[in-house]
Every structure is written in C-alpha cells, then in structure tokens.
CSV table of C-alpha atoms in Angstrom, one decimal:
chain,number,residue,atom,x,y,z
A,253,MET,CA,3.5,35.7,13.0
A,254,GLU,CA,2.6,39.0,11.6
A,255,THR,CA,4.1,39.5,8.1
A,256,ASP,CA,4.1,42.2,5.1
A,257,SER,CA,5.0,39.3,2.8
A,258,SER,CA,2.8,39.6,-0.5
A,259,PHE,CA,1.7,36.9,-2.2
A,260,THR,CA,-0.5,35.6,-5.0
A,261,PHE,CA,-2.0,32.3,-4.5
A,262,VAL,CA,-2.8,30.2,-7.2
A,263,LEU,CA,-5.1,27.2,-6.3
A,264,PHE,CA,-5.4,24.3,-9.1
A,265,GLY,CA,-8.3,22.2,-8.6
A,266,GLY,CA,-10.1,25.2,-7.2
A,267,THR,CA,-13.4,23.2,-7.0
A,268,GLY,CA,-11.9,19.9,-5.2
A,269,ASP,CA,-12.9,18.4,-2.3
A,270,LEU,CA,-9.2,18.5,-0.8
A,271,SER,CA,-9.4,23.1,-1.6
A,272,MET,CA,-12.8,22.7,-0.2
A,273,ARG,CA,-12.3,20.7,3.1
A,274,LYS,CA,-9.0,22.0,3.8
A,275,ILE,CA,-7.2,24.4,1.9
A,276,LEU,CA,-9.4,27.5,1.6
A,277,PRO,CA,-10.6,26.7,5.3
A,278,ALA,CA,-7.0,27.1,6.6
A,279,LEU,CA,-6.5,30.3,4.4
A,280,PHE,CA,-9.6,31.7,6.0
A,281,GLU,CA,-8.7,31.1,9.3
A,282,ALA,CA,-5.3,32.6,8.4
A,283,HIS,CA,-7.0,35.8,7.3
A,284,ARG,CA,-9.3,35.9,10.1
A,285,ALA,CA,-6.6,35.4,12.9
A,286,GLY,CA,-5.3,39.0,11.6
A,287,GLY,CA,-1.7,39.7,10.5
A,288,MET,CA,-1.2,36.1,9.4
A,289,LEU,CA,-1.5,37.0,5.3
A,290,ALA,CA,-0.1,40.2,3.9
A,291,ASP,CA,-3.6,42.3,2.7
A,292,SER,CA,-2.2,42.5,-0.4
A,293,GLY,CA,-2.2,38.8,-0.6
A,294,LYS,CA,-4.7,37.3,-3.5
A,295,ILE,CA,-5.9,33.9,-3.8
A,296,VAL,CA,-6.3,32.7,-7.5
A,297,ALA,CA,-8.8,29.5,-7.8
A,298,VAL,CA,-8.0,27.4,-10.9
A,299,ALA,CA,-11.3,25.2,-12.4
A,300,ARG,CA,-13.3,24.5,-15.1
A,301,HIS,CA,-16.4,23.7,-13.1
A,302,ALA,CA,-17.5,27.6,-12.8
A,303,ALA,CA,-18.8,29.8,-15.4
A,304,ASP,CA,-17.0,33.1,-13.6
A,305,ARG,CA,-16.0,34.3,-10.4
A,306,GLY,CA,-19.4,35.1,-9.3
A,307,GLU,CA,-20.1,31.4,-9.7
A,308,TYR,CA,-17.1,30.0,-8.0
A,309,ILE,CA,-18.0,32.5,-5.5
A,310,GLN,CA,-21.4,31.0,-4.9
A,311,TRP,CA,-19.4,27.3,-4.7
A,312,VAL,CA,-17.1,28.4,-2.1
A,313,ASN,CA,-20.5,29.6,0.1
A,314,GLU,CA,-22.0,26.4,-0.3
A,315,HIS,CA,-18.8,24.2,-0.2
A,316,VAL,CA,-16.2,26.1,2.4
A,317,LYS,CA,-18.3,27.7,4.7
A,318,PRO,CA,-19.4,24.5,6.7
A,319,HIS,CA,-15.5,23.0,7.2
A,320,VAL,CA,-14.6,27.1,9.2
A,321,SER,CA,-14.6,27.8,12.3
A,322,LYS,CA,-16.2,25.7,14.6
A,323,ASN,CA,-18.0,28.1,16.8
A,324,GLY,CA,-19.5,29.6,13.9
A,325,VAL,CA,-18.5,31.9,11.0
A,326,ASP,CA,-17.3,35.6,11.5
A,327,GLU,CA,-19.0,37.0,8.7
A,328,ALA,CA,-17.1,40.1,8.7
A,329,ALA,CA,-14.0,38.2,8.4
A,330,TRP,CA,-15.8,35.8,5.7
A,331,SER,CA,-16.5,38.7,3.6
A,332,SER,CA,-13.2,40.2,3.6
A,333,PHE,CA,-11.7,37.2,3.0
A,334,LEU,CA,-14.0,36.4,-0.2
A,335,GLU,CA,-12.5,39.5,-1.4
A,336,ARG,CA,-9.0,38.1,-2.0
A,337,ILE,CA,-10.1,35.0,-4.2
A,338,GLU,CA,-10.0,35.6,-7.6
A,339,PHE,CA,-11.3,33.2,-10.6
A,340,VAL,CA,-9.4,31.6,-13.9
A,341,LYS,CA,-11.8,29.2,-15.6
A,342,ILE,CA,-8.8,26.8,-17.3
A,343,ASP,CA,-8.9,23.0,-19.0
A,344,LEU,CA,-5.8,21.6,-17.5
A,345,GLY,CA,-5.5,19.6,-20.6
A,346,ASN,CA,-5.0,22.8,-23.1
A,347,PRO,CA,-1.6,24.8,-22.4
A,348,GLU,CA,-3.0,27.5,-24.5
A,349,ASP,CA,-5.4,28.2,-21.4
A,350,PHE,CA,-2.4,29.2,-19.6
A,351,ALA,CA,-1.9,32.2,-21.0
A,352,LEU,CA,-5.5,33.1,-19.7
A,353,LEU,CA,-3.6,32.4,-16.0
A,354,ARG,CA,-0.7,34.5,-16.8
A,355,ASP,CA,-2.6,37.9,-17.4
A,356,ALA,CA,-4.7,37.3,-14.6
A,357,VAL,CA,-1.8,37.2,-12.2
A,358,LYS,CA,0.8,39.3,-14.0
A,359,ASP,CA,0.1,42.6,-12.4
A,360,LEU,CA,-0.8,41.3,-8.5
A,361,PRO,CA,2.1,41.5,-6.3
A,362,GLY,CA,4.7,38.9,-4.5
A,363,ILE,CA,5.5,35.8,-4.2
A,364,ARG,CA,3.6,33.0,-6.4
A,365,VAL,CA,2.5,30.2,-4.7
A,366,PHE,CA,0.9,27.4,-6.8
A,367,TYR,CA,-0.5,24.5,-5.5
A,368,LEU,CA,-1.5,21.8,-7.0
A,369,ALA,CA,-4.5,20.2,-5.6
A,370,THR,CA,-5.3,17.9,-8.6
A,371,GLY,CA,-4.1,14.0,-9.0
A,372,PRO,CA,-0.5,13.4,-9.6
A,373,SER,CA,-0.6,12.9,-13.1
A,374,LEU,CA,-1.1,16.8,-14.2
A,375,PHE,CA,1.7,17.7,-12.0
A,376,VAL,CA,3.9,17.2,-14.9
A,377,PRO,CA,1.4,18.9,-17.7
A,378,ILE,CA,1.1,21.7,-15.5
A,379,CYS,CA,4.5,22.7,-14.5
A,380,ARG,CA,5.3,22.4,-18.1
A,381,ALA,CA,2.6,25.0,-18.8
A,382,LEU,CA,3.6,27.2,-16.4
A,383,ALA,CA,6.9,27.4,-17.7
A,384,SER,CA,5.6,27.9,-21.0
A,385,VAL,CA,4.2,30.9,-20.2
A,386,GLY,CA,7.2,31.9,-18.0
A,387,LEU,CA,5.4,31.4,-14.7
A,388,ASN,CA,8.2,29.7,-12.9
A,389,GLU,CA,10.3,32.5,-11.9
A,390,ASN,CA,9.8,34.1,-8.8
A,391,ALA,CA,7.7,31.0,-7.6
A,392,ARG,CA,6.9,28.0,-4.9
A,393,ILE,CA,4.9,24.9,-6.5
A,394,VAL,CA,3.3,22.6,-3.4
A,395,LEU,CA,3.1,18.8,-4.5
A,396,GLU,CA,0.3,17.1,-3.1
A,397,LYS,CA,0.2,13.2,-2.3
A,398,PRO,CA,0.7,10.4,-4.0
A,399,LEU,CA,3.9,11.9,-6.0
A,400,GLY,CA,4.3,8.4,-8.1
A,401,TYR,CA,3.3,5.1,-7.9
A,402,ASP,CA,6.6,3.8,-7.3
A,403,LEU,CA,10.2,4.6,-7.5
A,404,LYS,CA,10.5,4.7,-10.8
A,405,SER,CA,7.2,6.9,-11.1
A,406,SER,CA,8.3,9.5,-8.7
A,407,ASN,CA,12.1,9.9,-10.3
A,408,ALA,CA,9.8,10.7,-13.4
A,409,ILE,CA,7.6,13.4,-11.6
A,410,ASN,CA,10.8,14.6,-9.5
A,411,ASP,CA,12.9,15.1,-13.1
A,412,ALA,CA,10.5,16.4,-14.9
A,413,VAL,CA,9.4,19.0,-12.2
A,414,GLY,CA,12.9,19.3,-11.5
A,415,GLU,CA,13.2,20.8,-14.7
A,416,ILE,CA,11.3,23.9,-14.2
A,417,PHE,CA,11.7,24.3,-10.7
A,418,ALA,CA,14.7,24.5,-8.3
A,419,GLU,CA,14.8,21.9,-5.2
A,420,GLU,CA,14.3,24.9,-3.3
A,421,GLN,CA,11.2,26.0,-5.0
A,422,ILE,CA,9.5,22.7,-4.9
A,423,TYR,CA,7.4,21.7,-1.4
A,424,ARG,CA,6.2,18.3,-1.0
A,425,ILE,CA,3.4,18.7,1.6
A,426,ASP,CA,2.7,16.0,4.1
A,427,HIS,CA,0.1,17.6,6.6
A,428,TYR,CA,0.7,15.5,9.2
A,429,LEU,CA,4.4,17.0,9.6
A,430,GLY,CA,2.3,20.5,10.0
A,431,LYS,CA,-0.1,18.8,13.4
A,432,GLU,CA,0.8,20.5,16.7
A,433,PRO,CA,1.8,17.6,18.3
A,434,VAL,CA,4.7,16.4,15.6
A,435,GLN,CA,5.8,19.6,16.5
A,436,ASN,CA,5.6,19.6,20.2
A,437,LEU,CA,7.7,16.4,19.7
A,438,LEU,CA,10.9,18.2,18.7
A,439,ALA,CA,10.1,20.7,21.6
A,440,LEU,CA,9.8,17.7,24.1
A,441,ARG,CA,12.7,15.8,22.9
A,442,PHE,CA,15.2,18.7,22.1
A,443,GLY,CA,14.0,21.5,24.5
A,444,ASN,CA,14.4,19.6,27.7
A,445,ALA,CA,17.2,18.0,29.3
A,446,LEU,CA,14.6,15.0,30.6
A,447,PHE,CA,14.0,12.8,27.7
A,448,GLU,CA,17.3,13.0,25.5
A,449,PRO,CA,19.6,10.6,27.8
A,450,LEU,CA,16.5,8.1,27.8
A,451,TRP,CA,15.7,8.5,24.1
A,452,ARG,CA,18.2,5.4,23.2
A,453,ARG,CA,18.1,1.5,23.1
A,454,GLU,CA,19.3,1.4,26.8
A,455,TRP,CA,16.4,2.6,27.9
A,456,VAL,CA,13.1,2.3,25.2
A,457,GLU,CA,12.0,-1.0,25.1
A,458,SER,CA,9.7,-0.2,21.9
A,459,ILE,CA,7.9,2.2,20.0
A,460,GLN,CA,4.6,2.0,18.4
A,461,ILE,CA,3.0,5.0,15.7
A,462,THR,CA,-0.3,3.9,14.4
A,463,ILE,CA,-2.9,5.9,12.1
A,464,ALA,CA,-6.3,4.2,12.4
A,465,GLU,CA,-9.4,5.4,10.4
A,466,GLU,CA,-13.1,4.3,11.1
A,467,LEU,CA,-13.7,5.4,7.7
A,468,GLY,CA,-13.1,3.4,4.1
A,469,VAL,CA,-12.3,4.5,1.0
A,470,GLU,CA,-15.3,6.8,0.6
A,471,ALA,CA,-15.5,7.8,-2.6
A,472,ARG,CA,-12.3,7.0,-3.9
A,473,GLY,CA,-12.4,3.7,-4.9
A,474,ASP,CA,-11.2,3.6,-7.6
A,475,PHE,CA,-8.1,5.7,-6.5
A,476,TYR,CA,-7.8,3.3,-3.5
A,477,ASP,CA,-7.6,0.3,-5.4
A,478,ASN,CA,-4.9,1.4,-7.4
A,479,THR,CA,-2.6,2.7,-4.3
A,480,GLY,CA,-3.3,0.7,-1.1
A,481,ALA,CA,-2.4,1.1,2.4
A,482,LEU,CA,1.1,0.8,2.1
A,483,ARG,CA,1.5,3.3,-0.8
A,484,ASP,CA,-0.9,5.6,0.7
A,485,MET,CA,-0.3,5.7,4.2
A,486,VAL,CA,3.2,4.3,5.0
A,487,GLN,CA,5.7,5.5,2.4
A,488,ASN,CA,4.7,9.1,3.5
A,489,HIS,CA,3.0,9.6,6.5
A,490,LEU,CA,4.0,6.8,9.2
A,491,LEU,CA,7.6,6.7,7.4
A,492,GLN,CA,8.1,10.6,8.4
A,493,LEU,CA,6.9,10.3,11.8
A,494,LEU,CA,9.6,7.9,12.4
A,495,SER,CA,11.9,9.7,11.0
A,496,ILE,CA,11.4,12.4,13.4
A,497,VAL,CA,10.8,10.1,16.5
A,498,ALA,CA,13.9,8.6,15.8
A,499,MET,CA,15.9,11.8,14.4
A,500,GLU,CA,19.1,13.0,16.0
A,501,PRO,CA,19.5,16.3,17.3
A,502,PRO,CA,19.7,18.7,14.8
A,503,HIS,CA,22.3,21.7,14.7
A,504,SER,CA,19.4,24.1,14.3
A,505,MET,CA,16.0,24.4,13.3
A,506,ASP,CA,16.9,25.6,9.6
A,507,SER,CA,14.9,23.6,7.1
A,508,ASP,CA,18.3,21.2,5.7
A,509,SER,CA,19.9,20.8,9.4
A,510,VAL,CA,16.0,19.2,10.0
A,511,ARG,CA,15.6,17.4,6.7
A,512,ASP,CA,19.5,15.8,6.7
A,513,GLU,CA,18.6,14.3,10.2
A,514,LYS,CA,15.5,12.5,8.9
A,515,LEU,CA,17.2,11.4,6.0
A,516,ARG,CA,19.7,9.4,7.9
A,517,VAL,CA,17.1,7.9,9.6
A,518,LEU,CA,15.7,6.7,6.5
A,519,ARG,CA,18.7,5.6,5.3
A,520,ALA,CA,19.4,3.6,8.7
A,521,LEU,CA,15.8,1.4,8.4
A,522,LYS,CA,16.8,-2.5,7.9
A,523,PRO,CA,15.7,-3.7,4.6
A,524,ILE,CA,13.1,-6.0,4.6
A,525,ASP,CA,14.1,-9.8,4.4
A,526,PRO,CA,11.6,-11.2,1.3
A,527,LEU,CA,12.2,-14.6,2.8
A,528,ASN,CA,10.9,-13.0,6.6
A,529,ILE,CA,8.7,-10.9,5.6
A,530,GLY,CA,5.8,-13.2,6.5
A,531,LYS,CA,7.2,-12.3,10.2
A,532,VAL,CA,7.3,-8.7,10.1
A,533,ALA,CA,4.7,-7.5,7.9
A,534,VAL,CA,1.0,-8.2,7.9
A,535,ARG,CA,-1.7,-7.0,5.4
A,536,GLY,CA,-5.1,-7.1,5.4
A,537,GLN,CA,-8.3,-5.9,4.1
A,538,TYR,CA,-11.6,-5.1,5.7
A,539,HIS,CA,-15.1,-7.2,5.2
A,540,ALA,CA,-18.4,-6.8,6.1
A,541,GLY,CA,-19.0,-5.0,9.6
A,542,GLY,CA,-19.8,-2.7,12.3
A,543,ILE,CA,-18.7,0.9,12.9
A,544,ARG,CA,-20.1,2.3,16.2
A,545,GLY,CA,-23.0,-0.1,15.3
A,546,THR,CA,-23.5,1.1,11.8
A,547,ALA,CA,-23.3,-1.9,9.3
A,548,VAL,CA,-20.4,-1.2,6.9
A,549,PRO,CA,-20.1,-2.6,3.8
A,550,ALA,CA,-16.8,-5.1,2.8
A,551,TYR,CA,-14.1,-3.2,1.0
A,552,ALA,CA,-14.6,-5.9,-2.5
A,553,THR,CA,-18.0,-4.3,-2.6
A,554,GLU,CA,-17.1,-0.5,-2.0
A,555,PRO,CA,-17.7,1.5,-5.3
A,556,GLY,CA,-14.9,1.6,-8.0
A,557,VAL,CA,-13.5,-1.5,-5.9
A,558,LYS,CA,-13.1,-4.8,-8.0
A,559,PRO,CA,-14.7,-7.4,-6.8
A,560,ASN,CA,-11.7,-9.8,-6.6
A,561,SER,CA,-9.3,-7.0,-5.2
A,562,THR,CA,-6.6,-7.9,-3.5
A,563,THR,CA,-5.5,-4.6,-2.1
A,564,GLU,CA,-4.5,-3.8,1.1
A,565,THR,CA,-6.5,-1.6,3.5
A,566,PHE,CA,-4.7,-2.0,6.5
A,567,VAL,CA,-0.7,-3.2,7.1
A,568,ALA,CA,1.2,-3.3,10.4
A,569,LEU,CA,4.7,-3.4,10.4
A,570,LYS,CA,7.9,-4.0,12.5
A,571,VAL,CA,10.8,-1.5,11.9
A,572,GLU,CA,14.4,-1.8,13.0
A,573,ILE,CA,16.6,0.8,12.6
A,574,GLU,CA,20.1,0.1,12.1
A,575,ASN,CA,22.2,2.7,13.8
A,576,TRP,CA,24.2,3.2,17.7
A,577,ARG,CA,20.8,4.8,19.1
A,578,TRP,CA,18.6,2.6,18.1
A,579,ALA,CA,20.0,-0.8,17.1
A,580,GLY,CA,17.8,-3.6,18.6
A,581,VAL,CA,14.7,-1.3,19.3
A,582,PRO,CA,11.6,-2.7,17.8
A,583,PHE,CA,9.6,0.0,15.7
A,584,PHE,CA,5.6,-1.3,15.3
A,585,LEU,CA,3.9,0.7,12.2
A,586,ARG,CA,0.1,0.0,12.0
A,587,THR,CA,-2.3,2.0,9.6
A,588,GLY,CA,-6.1,0.9,8.5
A,589,LYS,CA,-9.5,1.6,7.3
A,590,ARG,CA,-12.5,0.6,9.0
A,591,LEU,CA,-10.7,0.5,12.2
A,592,ALA,CA,-12.6,0.3,15.9
A,593,ASP,CA,-11.6,4.1,16.3
A,594,ARG,CA,-10.1,7.6,14.3
A,595,VAL,CA,-7.1,7.5,16.4
A,596,ALA,CA,-3.3,8.7,15.5
A,597,GLU,CA,-0.9,8.4,17.9
A,598,ILE,CA,3.0,7.5,18.8
A,599,VAL,CA,3.7,5.4,21.9
A,600,VAL,CA,7.4,5.3,22.7
A,601,ASN,CA,7.2,2.3,26.4
A,602,PHE,CA,10.6,2.3,28.5
A,603,ARG,CA,12.2,-0.4,30.2
A,604,ALA,CA,11.1,-1.7,33.2
A,605,VAL,CA,14.0,-0.3,36.2
A,606,PRO,CA,16.4,-3.6,36.6
A,607,HIS,CA,15.4,-4.5,40.0
A,608,SER,CA,12.8,-3.2,42.1
A,609,ALA,CA,12.6,-2.8,45.6
A,610,LEU,CA,8.7,-1.9,45.4
A,611,GLY,CA,7.4,-5.3,44.4
A,612,VAL,CA,6.5,-6.6,40.8
A,613,SER,CA,4.2,-4.0,39.8
A,614,ALA,CA,6.8,-1.7,39.1
A,615,LEU,CA,8.4,-4.3,36.8
A,616,ARG,CA,5.1,-4.5,35.2
A,617,ALA,CA,4.8,-3.5,31.0
A,618,GLY,CA,3.3,0.2,30.4
A,619,ALA,CA,4.4,1.4,33.8
A,620,ASN,CA,6.6,3.8,32.3
A,621,ARG,CA,5.2,4.8,29.0
A,622,LEU,CA,5.1,8.6,26.5
A,623,VAL,CA,1.8,8.8,24.5
A,624,ILE,CA,1.8,11.7,22.1
A,625,ARG,CA,-1.8,11.6,20.5
A,626,LEU,CA,-1.8,13.5,17.2
A,627,GLN,CA,-5.5,13.0,16.5
A,628,PRO,CA,-8.7,12.9,17.4
A,629,ASN,CA,-7.6,15.4,20.2
A,630,GLU,CA,-4.0,16.2,20.8
A,631,THR,CA,-2.1,15.6,23.9
A,632,ILE,CA,0.9,14.1,25.4
A,633,ARG,CA,0.7,11.8,28.5
A,634,LEU,CA,3.2,10.6,30.5
A,635,TYR,CA,2.4,7.4,32.3
A,636,CYS,CA,4.3,6.6,35.6
A,637,LEU,CA,4.1,4.2,39.1
A,638,ALA,CA,2.5,6.2,42.2
A,639,LYS,CA,1.5,4.8,45.4
A,640,GLN,CA,-2.2,4.1,46.0
A,641,PRO,CA,-3.6,6.2,49.5
A,642,GLY,CA,-3.8,3.5,52.3
A,643,GLU,CA,-1.7,0.7,54.0
A,644,GLY,CA,1.1,-0.9,52.1
A,645,MET,CA,3.5,0.0,49.1
A,646,ASN,CA,0.4,-0.9,46.3
A,647,LEU,CA,1.6,1.0,43.3
A,648,ALA,CA,-0.7,2.3,40.2
A,649,SER,CA,-0.3,4.0,36.9
A,650,VAL,CA,-1.0,7.3,37.4
A,651,HIS,CA,-0.5,9.6,34.5
A,652,LEU,CA,0.3,13.8,33.8
A,653,ASP,CA,-1.4,14.9,31.1
A,654,LEU,CA,-0.5,17.9,28.6
A,655,ALA,CA,-3.9,19.0,26.8
A,656,PHE,CA,-3.1,21.5,24.3
A,657,ASP,CA,-6.7,23.3,23.8
A,658,GLN,CA,-6.9,23.4,28.2
A,659,PHE,CA,-3.3,24.4,28.8
A,660,PHE,CA,-3.2,26.9,25.8
A,661,ARG,CA,-6.0,29.2,25.5
A,662,GLU,CA,-5.3,30.8,22.6
A,663,GLY,CA,-6.9,28.5,19.2
A,664,GLN,CA,-4.6,25.9,17.9
A,665,MET,CA,-3.3,26.6,14.6
A,666,GLU,CA,-4.5,23.2,11.7
A,667,ALA,CA,-1.7,21.0,9.9
A,668,TYR,CA,-2.7,23.2,6.6
A,669,GLN,CA,-2.7,26.5,8.2
A,670,ARG,CA,1.0,26.3,9.4
A,671,LEU,CA,1.8,24.3,6.0
A,672,LEU,CA,0.2,27.2,3.7
A,673,LEU,CA,1.9,29.7,5.7
A,674,ASP,CA,5.3,28.4,5.6
A,675,VAL,CA,4.8,27.8,2.1
A,676,ILE,CA,3.8,31.6,1.5
A,677,ASN,CA,6.7,32.4,4.2
A,678,GLY,CA,9.3,30.6,2.8
A,679,ARG,CA,9.9,27.9,5.2
A,680,LEU,CA,10.8,24.3,3.9
A,681,ALA,CA,11.8,22.7,7.3
A,682,LEU,CA,8.1,20.5,7.2
A,683,PHE,CA,8.3,19.9,3.4
A,684,VAL,CA,10.1,16.7,2.4
A,685,ARG,CA,12.9,16.7,0.2
A,686,ARG,CA,13.4,14.7,-2.8
A,687,ASP,CA,16.2,12.7,-1.0
A,688,GLU,CA,13.7,11.5,1.4
A,689,GLN,CA,11.0,10.2,-0.5
A,690,GLU,CA,13.7,8.5,-2.7
A,691,ALA,CA,14.9,6.6,0.8
A,692,ALA,CA,11.4,5.8,1.8
A,693,TRP,CA,10.3,4.1,-1.5
A,694,ARG,CA,13.1,2.4,-1.8
A,695,TRP,CA,12.5,0.8,1.8
A,696,VAL,CA,8.9,0.3,0.7
A,697,GLU,CA,9.3,-1.1,-2.6
A,698,PRO,CA,11.0,-4.2,-1.9
A,699,ILE,CA,7.6,-5.0,0.2
A,700,LEU,CA,5.6,-4.0,-2.3
A,701,ASN,CA,7.4,-6.6,-4.8
A,702,GLU,CA,7.4,-9.4,-2.8
A,703,TRP,CA,3.7,-9.1,-2.2
A,704,LYS,CA,3.0,-8.6,-5.5
A,705,ALA,CA,5.5,-12.0,-6.3
A,706,SER,CA,3.6,-14.2,-3.5
A,707,ASN,CA,0.1,-13.6,-5.0
A,708,LYS,CA,-1.1,-14.1,-1.3
A,709,PRO,CA,-5.0,-12.4,-0.7
A,710,PRO,CA,-4.7,-9.7,1.9
A,711,LYS,CA,-6.2,-11.4,5.4
A,712,PRO,CA,-8.9,-10.3,6.1
A,713,TYR,CA,-10.4,-8.7,9.0
A,714,ALA,CA,-14.2,-7.1,10.4
A,715,ALA,CA,-14.4,-3.3,9.9
A,716,GLY,CA,-15.0,-2.0,13.6
A,717,THR,CA,-12.0,-4.0,14.7
A,718,TRP,CA,-8.1,-3.6,15.3
A,719,GLY,CA,-7.1,-5.4,12.0
A,720,PRO,CA,-6.3,-9.1,11.6
A,721,ALA,CA,-5.6,-11.4,14.1
A,722,ALA,CA,-1.8,-11.4,12.8
A,723,ALA,CA,-0.7,-7.9,13.8
A,724,SER,CA,-1.8,-8.6,17.5
A,725,ALA,CA,0.7,-12.2,16.6
A,726,MET,CA,3.5,-10.3,15.5
A,727,LEU,CA,3.8,-7.6,18.8
A,728,ALA,CA,3.1,-10.8,21.0
A,729,GLN,CA,6.2,-12.5,19.7
A,730,HIS,CA,8.2,-9.2,21.4
A,731,GLY,CA,6.5,-10.0,24.5
A,732,THR,CA,4.2,-6.5,24.0
A,733,CYS,CA,1.0,-5.4,22.6
A,734,TRP,CA,-0.7,-2.8,21.1
A,735,LEU,CA,-1.4,-0.1,23.4
A,736,GLU,CA,-5.6,-0.6,23.4
A,737,GLU,CA,-5.2,-4.3,23.8
A,738,GLU,CA,-3.2,-3.4,27.2
A,739,ASN,CA,-5.9,-1.4,28.3
C-alpha cells in the first residue's frame, strides 16, 4: 500500500489514553512498515499538559512505546518516527489559541487530518474554532464515539459539524469496522460462490454477535455511568457488525455502495415493541465476583459510579430484520463488561439437513456452523460433520480453520492502522455515514426510553460469568443457546 500522498495529521487530545494506546502506535506501525506514509507527512499533537515539544516527546517515549511492536521496538524506526511529531500547546476552551495551530501548520504539506480524540462535548467548539482560523478547508475531520447521548444530541452535533465540514470530509470512526476478520467477512460472502446461496433465511437458523469484555469500567466510571452498554456498544459496534453480516451485495466496494447497503439493513430492523421488551431485551449489571481467580468489585462500588446506579453493564437482544432475505431469522446480540472471557465473534448457525439417512447425529444443533472470531485471536472456523474412523457410520463435529497469523505470514494490520490510513488516503467505506448513525439511534432510542420509563433495575450477574440467566432463557425460547453454553 505505497503512497505519495502528503499529509498533516493533527491530533487533539494528544496526551490522552486513546492517543497513547491506539492512535500513535498505529501511526508508528504504518511508519515502520515503510511505504504506507509519505515521507513528508507530519503529526502535530495538540494538548495543554506538556510545556513544549521536548516534554511531549518525553511523554510519548514513556506512554506510547509500551504499546508498540510486540516483538520489541526498532529503535531506528522509532527515532525517525519521532522526527515526524510536532507539538502545539493549546487550551481547547480558548478559541484564540487556535491561531497558534494555524501558524504551526500553515507551511506543512498535503491534506490536513484533524483527529478529535476528545470528549464529544468538545467536538463542536473545536470545529468552530478551526473554521474561525480557516482550517476547515482542504481538511478531513475524524470523530470518535460516542457521538451524542441520544438521537437529538447526535443530530445537534452532526448539524453543527456539518455547517463547517461537508459530509465527505467527516470520518465517524468505529474501530470494529477496521478489524481484519470484518474485512474478511466481506471477502467470504462476496468473493465465494459457496456461501452466498446459503446466506439467507432458507438455510440460516440464527445468528449470534457477541462482544464480551473481562474488564470493568476501569477509570471511566463517570463517563460510563452516564452512558451504559446500550449506548456504548450496541448503537455503534454491534449494529454496524449486524449490518455487514446482513447486507445485500453492493455493486462495488466504493464507500457509498457499501454504506447504502448497510443503511438498508438498519432501516429494516423490526422496531422493539415496548409491551414485549422483557422477552427480547435483557439488561444486567455486574456484582462482585472473580475474573480468573482475582476478586473484583461490584459495578456500583467502582470509582465514579453512583452507589445506587441503575446503568446497565450488560445487554442481550433478539433482533429481527424485516426483509425477504432475513424474515423470521433471529439475530441475537450480546455485550457486557466483567464477563467470563474477552471475546468478539459472529456465529452463523445453519439449519440442519431436512432428513438424514446417517442418523440423528446429522440433525443435531451446531453441526453446521460458521464462527468468525474478531478477538482476541482472529480466525474463521467452519464446522461440519465427518465420519469417525472405525466401524459403523458414527459422525463427529470437525472444523476447518483459517487462522490469519498462521496462513498469512506477514503481520496483520491493526484496526486503527487501517482506518487512519484510509482517512489519510480519503477512503470512506469503513466509516459511518450520518444517515446510518441516525437509523441506529432511531432503533435504539425506544429501548432506552422504555427502560427509563419502567424504572426497573438491571438484572444482577456475578463478575466472571456470562451475564444474567435471562439472556440464556431468551435463546432457549427459540430452541438454541449461546455458543459457549453448547461447548
């Protein structure tokens, strides 16, 4: 992926956790690989917690280096990467300081990318301040989630940013869309005649999408307690994965063709009936428990969390898509904190054969299944039945594996690395368009409103488990279970 596209990458929140753990390590890996970043490209960090460039570089050495290159840091590459970095000390609450940024970047070459690794309350003030000094032209703006608290606040941010930047300049980032297995899901579906005829209601019994975390809220208690799992994970990550799994084949892989098809899925989601919400939506909150032998506290005792908080840390949903391809096929979405394992995966359960001459084992659940693992190890596994060696026709479940780190010897590109390169090179396909975001909020908001109106507390679950028992009962009503329960 060679490029001669020069750029100036301006990183707001340059000393923040996201910049240290994800953004700067991703830019370093692109730099180290060679040919991915133009030699003339510059990174301009913006923050107020460092006095000058020297102090900022020291901060980067201390806080970024531990997150780069699992097999050790190439010191020569690291040194040349630091030469790309400039620093501007700005108080984001003072629009007059943006003249300092204008002067710092005015002679730097190429497209300007403004990455807002800040809280959403700063998105609009930053954009307006950029416009006030003429920095909204020949530019792209990257917005991190969450983009708003509900449909109204999301629209307010989009309206204000849209007055300053055109839609094709706005990159709403969802890092799950940059993961290698998600890209391979598109290749699997639309590059192979084997799967497309089966990817429909006649042959698919159900689909599960899980994003589970072992971690709790860590140092984000204040933020999380005002957000919750439905806003933090379902409205963006899970619905984006759902739309990719269920979308129709686009006529090409250009940005609007892909996003048009995702939007059709989001608009076809069956609205949740408030009278039926208890049967199709489970919300939970973790209590004290243990993760791999280590005791962890209850959510309500985490720093920054209100002691009587009713914020959900777990959500499981049964979702239906009202179109010809998927009518009647349940999609089960699940996400939670302090669960038994860290895993993100898509499970496609195919229907059993209608009649088996080989015995009842050929009709059992899970005999025909596709599991796409997004993390921690990125794999695609196809389960099927095969005859066991020996006398008689005894069948056993076997699987075919595609483990990316074993099949492809070259290193995989991390999600943020891919997405940042896409921003620099002007590729929008893996970023969320405004109408997609609005459709997702419209579907999620009635659930939020009903939970608020009912005033019922979340169902408790012990940290280190797979969530409330009600999530399993919801699947049992449809004659199925979560993948780990079957195993």
